[in-house]
Short mmCIF file of C-alpha atoms and ligand atoms in Angstrom, two decimals:
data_model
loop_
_atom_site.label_atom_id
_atom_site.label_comp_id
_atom_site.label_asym_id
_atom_site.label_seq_id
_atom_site.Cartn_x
_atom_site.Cartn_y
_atom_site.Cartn_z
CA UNK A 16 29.32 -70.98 -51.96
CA UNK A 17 28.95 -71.85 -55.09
CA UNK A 18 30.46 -69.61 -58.07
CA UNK A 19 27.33 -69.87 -60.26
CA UNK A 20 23.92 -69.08 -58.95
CA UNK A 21 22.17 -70.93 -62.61
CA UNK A 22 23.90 -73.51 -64.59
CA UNK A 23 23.18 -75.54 -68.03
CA UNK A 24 24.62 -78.64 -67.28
CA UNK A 25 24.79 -80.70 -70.97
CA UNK A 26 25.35 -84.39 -70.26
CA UNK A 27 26.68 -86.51 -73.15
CA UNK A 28 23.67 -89.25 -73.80
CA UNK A 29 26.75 -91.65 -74.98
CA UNK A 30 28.41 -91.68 -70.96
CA UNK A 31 24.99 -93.10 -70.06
CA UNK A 32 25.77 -95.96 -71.64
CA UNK A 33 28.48 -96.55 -68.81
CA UNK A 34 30.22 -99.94 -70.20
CA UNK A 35 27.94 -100.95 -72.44
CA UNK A 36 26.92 -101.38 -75.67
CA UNK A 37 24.48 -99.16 -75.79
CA UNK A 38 21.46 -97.78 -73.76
CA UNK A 39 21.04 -96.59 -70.08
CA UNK A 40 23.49 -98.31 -67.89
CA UNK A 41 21.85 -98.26 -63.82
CA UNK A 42 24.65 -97.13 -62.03
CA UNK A 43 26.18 -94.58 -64.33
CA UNK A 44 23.04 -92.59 -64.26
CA UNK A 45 22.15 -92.72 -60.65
CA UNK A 46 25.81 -91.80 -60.16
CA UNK A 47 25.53 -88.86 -62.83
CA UNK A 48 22.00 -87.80 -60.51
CA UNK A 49 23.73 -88.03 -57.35
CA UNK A 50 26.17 -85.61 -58.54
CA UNK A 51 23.70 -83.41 -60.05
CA UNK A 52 21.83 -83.43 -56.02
CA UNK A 53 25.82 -82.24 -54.68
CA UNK A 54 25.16 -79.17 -56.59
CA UNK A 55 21.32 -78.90 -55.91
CA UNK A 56 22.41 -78.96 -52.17
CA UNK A 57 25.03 -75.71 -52.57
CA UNK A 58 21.72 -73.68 -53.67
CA UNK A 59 22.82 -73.28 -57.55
CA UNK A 60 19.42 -73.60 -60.06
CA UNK A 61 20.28 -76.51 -62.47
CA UNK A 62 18.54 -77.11 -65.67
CA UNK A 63 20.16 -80.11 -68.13
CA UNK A 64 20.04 -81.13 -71.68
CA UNK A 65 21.01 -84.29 -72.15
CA UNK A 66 21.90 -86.04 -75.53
CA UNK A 67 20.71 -89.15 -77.36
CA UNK A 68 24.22 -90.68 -78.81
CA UNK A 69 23.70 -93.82 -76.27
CA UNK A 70 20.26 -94.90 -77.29
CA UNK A 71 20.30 -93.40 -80.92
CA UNK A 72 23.58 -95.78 -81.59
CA UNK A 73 21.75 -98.90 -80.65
CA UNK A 74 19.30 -97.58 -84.03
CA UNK A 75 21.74 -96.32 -85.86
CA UNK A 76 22.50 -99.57 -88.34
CA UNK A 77 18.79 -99.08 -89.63
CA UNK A 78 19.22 -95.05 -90.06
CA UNK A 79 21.77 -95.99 -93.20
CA UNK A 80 20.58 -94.25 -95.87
CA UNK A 81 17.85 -92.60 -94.09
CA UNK A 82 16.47 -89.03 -94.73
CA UNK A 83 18.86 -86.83 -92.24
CA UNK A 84 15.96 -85.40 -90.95
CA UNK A 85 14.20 -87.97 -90.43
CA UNK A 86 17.21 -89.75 -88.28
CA UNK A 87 17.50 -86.13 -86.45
CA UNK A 88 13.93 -86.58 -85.49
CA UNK A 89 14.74 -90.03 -84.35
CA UNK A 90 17.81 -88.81 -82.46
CA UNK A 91 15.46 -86.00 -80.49
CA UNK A 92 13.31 -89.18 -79.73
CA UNK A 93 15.93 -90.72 -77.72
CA UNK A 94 16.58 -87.61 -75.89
CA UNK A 95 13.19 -87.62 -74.60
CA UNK A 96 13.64 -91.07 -73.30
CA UNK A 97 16.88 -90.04 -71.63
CA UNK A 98 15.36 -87.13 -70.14
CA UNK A 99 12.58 -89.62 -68.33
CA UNK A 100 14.84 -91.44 -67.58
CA UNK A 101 16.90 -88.67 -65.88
CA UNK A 102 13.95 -87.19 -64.47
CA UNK A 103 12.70 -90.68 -62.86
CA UNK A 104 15.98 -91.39 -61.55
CA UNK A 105 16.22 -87.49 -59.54
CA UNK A 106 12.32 -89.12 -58.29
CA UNK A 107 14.06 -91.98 -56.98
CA UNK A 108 16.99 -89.89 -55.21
CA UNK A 109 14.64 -87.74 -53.65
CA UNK A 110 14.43 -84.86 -56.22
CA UNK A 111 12.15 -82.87 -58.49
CA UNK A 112 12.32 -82.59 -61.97
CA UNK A 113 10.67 -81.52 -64.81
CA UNK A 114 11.08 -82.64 -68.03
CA UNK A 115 10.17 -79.88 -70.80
CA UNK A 116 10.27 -80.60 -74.67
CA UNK A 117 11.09 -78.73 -78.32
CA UNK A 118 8.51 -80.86 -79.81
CA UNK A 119 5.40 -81.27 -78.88
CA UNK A 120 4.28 -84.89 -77.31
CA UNK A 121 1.73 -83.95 -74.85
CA UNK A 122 0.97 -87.25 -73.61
CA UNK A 123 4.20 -87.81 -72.76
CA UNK A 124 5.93 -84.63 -71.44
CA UNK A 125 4.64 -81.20 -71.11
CA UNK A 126 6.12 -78.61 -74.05
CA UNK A 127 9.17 -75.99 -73.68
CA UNK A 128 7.76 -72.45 -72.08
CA UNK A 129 10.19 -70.46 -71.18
CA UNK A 130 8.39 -69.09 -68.46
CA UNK A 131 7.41 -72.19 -66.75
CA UNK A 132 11.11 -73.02 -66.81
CA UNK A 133 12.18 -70.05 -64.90
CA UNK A 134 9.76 -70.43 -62.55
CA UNK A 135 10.49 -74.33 -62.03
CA UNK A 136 13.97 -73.45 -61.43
CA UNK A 137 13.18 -70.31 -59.62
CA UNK A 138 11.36 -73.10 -57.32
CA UNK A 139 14.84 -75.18 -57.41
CA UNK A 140 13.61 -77.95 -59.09
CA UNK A 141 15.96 -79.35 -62.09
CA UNK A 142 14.41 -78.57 -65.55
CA UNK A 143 15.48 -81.14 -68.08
CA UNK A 144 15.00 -79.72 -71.72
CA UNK A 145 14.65 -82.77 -73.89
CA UNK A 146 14.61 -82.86 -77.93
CA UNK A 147 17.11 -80.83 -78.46
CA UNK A 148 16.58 -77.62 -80.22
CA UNK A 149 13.31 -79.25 -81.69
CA UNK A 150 14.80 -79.19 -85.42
CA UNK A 151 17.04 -81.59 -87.42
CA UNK A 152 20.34 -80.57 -88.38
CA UNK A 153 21.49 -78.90 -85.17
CA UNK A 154 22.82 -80.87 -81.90
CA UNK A 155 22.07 -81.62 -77.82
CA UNK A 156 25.31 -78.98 -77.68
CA UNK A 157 23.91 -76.60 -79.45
CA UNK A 158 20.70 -76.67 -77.44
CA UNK A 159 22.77 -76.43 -74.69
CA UNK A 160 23.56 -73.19 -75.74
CA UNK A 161 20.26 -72.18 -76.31
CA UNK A 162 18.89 -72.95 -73.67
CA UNK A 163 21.20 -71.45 -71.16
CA UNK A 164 21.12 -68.22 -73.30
CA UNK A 165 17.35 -68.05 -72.47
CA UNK A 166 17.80 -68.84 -69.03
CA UNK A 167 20.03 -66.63 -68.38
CA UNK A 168 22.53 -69.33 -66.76
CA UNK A 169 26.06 -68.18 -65.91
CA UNK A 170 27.56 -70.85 -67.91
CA UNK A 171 27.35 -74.23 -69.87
CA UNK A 172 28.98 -76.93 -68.52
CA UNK A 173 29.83 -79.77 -71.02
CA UNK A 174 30.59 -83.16 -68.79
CA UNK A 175 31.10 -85.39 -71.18
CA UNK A 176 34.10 -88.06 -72.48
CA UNK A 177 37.24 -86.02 -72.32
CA UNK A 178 38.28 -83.98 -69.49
CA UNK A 179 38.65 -80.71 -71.07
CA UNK A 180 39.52 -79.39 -74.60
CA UNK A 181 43.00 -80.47 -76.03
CA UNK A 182 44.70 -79.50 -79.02
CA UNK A 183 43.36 -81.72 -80.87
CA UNK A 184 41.14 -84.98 -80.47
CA UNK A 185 42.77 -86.78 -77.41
CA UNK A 186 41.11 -89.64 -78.86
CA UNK A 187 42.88 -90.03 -81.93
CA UNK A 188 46.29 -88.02 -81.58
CA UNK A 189 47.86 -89.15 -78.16
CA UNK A 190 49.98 -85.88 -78.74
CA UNK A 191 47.18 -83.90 -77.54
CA UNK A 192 47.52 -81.39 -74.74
CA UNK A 193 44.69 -80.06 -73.12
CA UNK A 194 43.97 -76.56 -72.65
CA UNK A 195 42.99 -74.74 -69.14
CA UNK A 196 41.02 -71.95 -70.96
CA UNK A 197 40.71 -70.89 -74.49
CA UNK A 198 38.68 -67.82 -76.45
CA UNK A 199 35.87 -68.78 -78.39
CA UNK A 200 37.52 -67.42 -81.71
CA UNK A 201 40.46 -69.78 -81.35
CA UNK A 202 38.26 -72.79 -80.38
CA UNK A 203 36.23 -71.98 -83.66
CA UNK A 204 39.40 -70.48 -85.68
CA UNK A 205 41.04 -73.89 -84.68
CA UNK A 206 37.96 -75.86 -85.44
CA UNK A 207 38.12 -77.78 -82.36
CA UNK A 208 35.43 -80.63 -82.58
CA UNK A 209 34.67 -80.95 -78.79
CA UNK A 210 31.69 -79.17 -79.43
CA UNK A 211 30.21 -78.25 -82.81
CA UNK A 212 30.50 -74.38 -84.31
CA UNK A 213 27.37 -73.46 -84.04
CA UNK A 214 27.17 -74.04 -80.74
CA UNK A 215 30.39 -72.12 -79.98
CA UNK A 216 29.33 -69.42 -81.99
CA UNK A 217 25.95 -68.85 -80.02
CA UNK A 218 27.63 -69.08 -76.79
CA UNK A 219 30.22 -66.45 -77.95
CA UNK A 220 27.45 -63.86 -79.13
CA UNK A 221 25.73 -64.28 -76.17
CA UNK A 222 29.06 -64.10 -74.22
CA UNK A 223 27.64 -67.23 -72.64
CA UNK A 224 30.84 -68.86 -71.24
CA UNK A 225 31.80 -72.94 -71.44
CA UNK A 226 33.20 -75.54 -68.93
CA UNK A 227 34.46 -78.53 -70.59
CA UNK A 228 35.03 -81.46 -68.23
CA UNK A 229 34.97 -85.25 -67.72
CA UNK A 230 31.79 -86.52 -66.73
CA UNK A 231 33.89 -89.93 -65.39
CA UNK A 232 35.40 -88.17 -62.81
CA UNK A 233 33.95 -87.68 -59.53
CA UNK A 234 33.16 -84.79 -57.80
CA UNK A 235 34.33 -83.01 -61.09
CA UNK A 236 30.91 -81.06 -61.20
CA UNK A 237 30.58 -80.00 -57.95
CA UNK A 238 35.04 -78.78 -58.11
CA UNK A 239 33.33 -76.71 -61.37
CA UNK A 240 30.32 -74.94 -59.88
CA UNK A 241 32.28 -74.42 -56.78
CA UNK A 242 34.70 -72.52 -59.33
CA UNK A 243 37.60 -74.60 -58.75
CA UNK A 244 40.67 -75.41 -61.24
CA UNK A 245 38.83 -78.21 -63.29
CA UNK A 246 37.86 -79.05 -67.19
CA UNK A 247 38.59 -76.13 -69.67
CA UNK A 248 36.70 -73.10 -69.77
CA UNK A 249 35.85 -71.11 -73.30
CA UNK A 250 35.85 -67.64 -72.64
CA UNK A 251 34.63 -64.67 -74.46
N1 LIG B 312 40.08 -80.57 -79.50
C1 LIG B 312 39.38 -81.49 -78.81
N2 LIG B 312 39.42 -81.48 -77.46
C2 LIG B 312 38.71 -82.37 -76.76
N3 LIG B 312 37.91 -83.31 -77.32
C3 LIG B 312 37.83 -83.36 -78.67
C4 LIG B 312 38.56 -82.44 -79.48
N4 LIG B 312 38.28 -82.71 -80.78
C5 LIG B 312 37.41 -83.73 -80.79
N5 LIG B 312 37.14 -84.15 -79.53
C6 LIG B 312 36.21 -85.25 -79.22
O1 LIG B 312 34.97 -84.69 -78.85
C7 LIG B 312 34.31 -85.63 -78.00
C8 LIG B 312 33.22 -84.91 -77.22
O2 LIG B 312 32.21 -84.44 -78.09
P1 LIG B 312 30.89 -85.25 -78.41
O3 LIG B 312 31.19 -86.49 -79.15
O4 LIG B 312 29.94 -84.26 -78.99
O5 LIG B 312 30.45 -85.72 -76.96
P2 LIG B 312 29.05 -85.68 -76.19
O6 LIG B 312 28.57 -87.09 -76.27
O7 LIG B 312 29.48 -85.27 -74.81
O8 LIG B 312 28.18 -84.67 -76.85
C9 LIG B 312 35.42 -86.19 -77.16
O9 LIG B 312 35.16 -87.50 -76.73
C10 LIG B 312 36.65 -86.13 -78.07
O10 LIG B 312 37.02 -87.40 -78.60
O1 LIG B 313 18.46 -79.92 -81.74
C1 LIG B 313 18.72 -81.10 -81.99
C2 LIG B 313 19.33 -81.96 -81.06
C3 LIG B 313 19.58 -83.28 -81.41
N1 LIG B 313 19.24 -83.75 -82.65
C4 LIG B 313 19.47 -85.15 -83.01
O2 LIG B 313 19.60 -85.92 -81.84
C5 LIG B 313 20.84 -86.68 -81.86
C6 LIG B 313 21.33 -86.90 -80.45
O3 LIG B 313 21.94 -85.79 -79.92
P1 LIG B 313 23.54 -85.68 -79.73
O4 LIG B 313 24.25 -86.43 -80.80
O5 LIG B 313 23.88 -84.25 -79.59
O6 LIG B 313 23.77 -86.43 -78.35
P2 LIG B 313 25.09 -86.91 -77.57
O7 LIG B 313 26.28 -86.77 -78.49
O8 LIG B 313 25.26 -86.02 -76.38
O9 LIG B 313 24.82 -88.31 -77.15
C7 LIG B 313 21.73 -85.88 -82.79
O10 LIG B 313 22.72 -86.68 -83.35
C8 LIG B 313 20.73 -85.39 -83.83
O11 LIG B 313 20.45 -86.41 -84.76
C9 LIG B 313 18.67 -82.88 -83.58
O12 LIG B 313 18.41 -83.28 -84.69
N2 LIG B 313 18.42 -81.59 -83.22
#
């Protein structure tokens, strides 16, 4: 049984890369599906945001000195092309998704409605929301956060590099020790950078609780919606 009937799942667009450089690495994504299908197959509604750090990087040397917004806008770009991506890889595995975006490019995906997005998980298919928030200056986290607020999912699960939140980045201070939960106000009153403020702060108002976890680790998503001792959870 799984412990959450609805689940945000935000997936870091720089794991994609697997071992490379930059862009969508093959196996790390239909790995990352195939995980995604364990849940499916417990019965819990998924809906994803994905980011756009993997294909955005490989752009990034021609963004210097660029407007912000006008890199933000380039950023939601490549989080479209991850979500078709995403989405064509859940074809391939024998899935149905629907891709759904903040900004409007018809042609190429159909636009955000809330109410089509309850009713396409409602029909269990995976909804991927893709650009973001739809507006520069904010981040795939905090549309995370959005997102599941108006869904009315249980929780947002952040798979990403790191297999919880530590005490401080356990990239740069090997010190580090990771927490197994933590309150909002002391994530945000320690400015903890595994997820940016404003996307703890919605998630707290909303009482919308957090999973933090490693997206490199199998089975980890499947040990978290099945409510077992895994990743870090932010609590209310
Ligand atoms: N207190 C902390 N606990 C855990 N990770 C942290 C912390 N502070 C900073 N980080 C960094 O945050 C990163 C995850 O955030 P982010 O770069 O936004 O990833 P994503 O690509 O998943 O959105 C981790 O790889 C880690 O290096
Ligand atoms: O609501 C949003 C979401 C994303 N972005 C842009 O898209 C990029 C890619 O998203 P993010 O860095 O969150 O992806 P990830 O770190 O997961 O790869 C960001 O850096 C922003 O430039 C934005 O402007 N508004």
């Amino acid at each position: 049984m799984p412990a959450y009937q609805r689940i945000l799942l935000k997936l870091s667009g720089e794991a994609l890369m697997g071992d490379d450089a930059y862009g969508i690495n093959r196996a790390t994504i239909v790995r990352m599906v195939r995980e995604v299908q364990d849940v499916t197959r417990l019965g819990c509604e998924v809906a994803v945001v994905i980011g756009g750090g993997n294909i955005f990087r490989g752009v990034a040397g021609g963004s210097v000195g660029m407007d912000r917004a006008t890199a933000d806008y380039m950023g939601m770009l490549a989080t479209v092309m991850n979500s078709l991506a995403l989405a064509d890889t859940m074809r391939q595995e024998g899935m149905t998704a629907r891709v759904m975006s903040a900004i409007s490019i018809e042609q190429v995906v159909e636009p955000y409605v809330r109410p089509k997005a309850l009713q396409y998980l409602e029909e269990g298919k995976v909804v991927i929301f893709a650009a973001g928030t739809g507006n520069p200056f904010f981040t795939t986290d905090t549309a995370a956060a959005l997102r599941g607020a108006e869904i009315g999912a249980q929780i947002v699960l952040k798979a990403t590099k790191v297999d919880g939140v530590y005490s401080a980045d356990p990239h740069k201070d090997p010190l580090a020790t990771r927490y197994s939960k933590i309150s909002f106000d002391e994530a945000i009153g320690r400015n903890l950078q595994v997820m940016d403020a404003t996307a703890f702060a919605l998630c707290r108002d909303q009482k919308l609780p957090i999973k933090v976890f490693s997206i490199n680790k199998p089975g980890a998503l499947k040990r978290v919606v099945l409510g077992e001792d895994e990743g870090t959870l932010v609590h209310v």
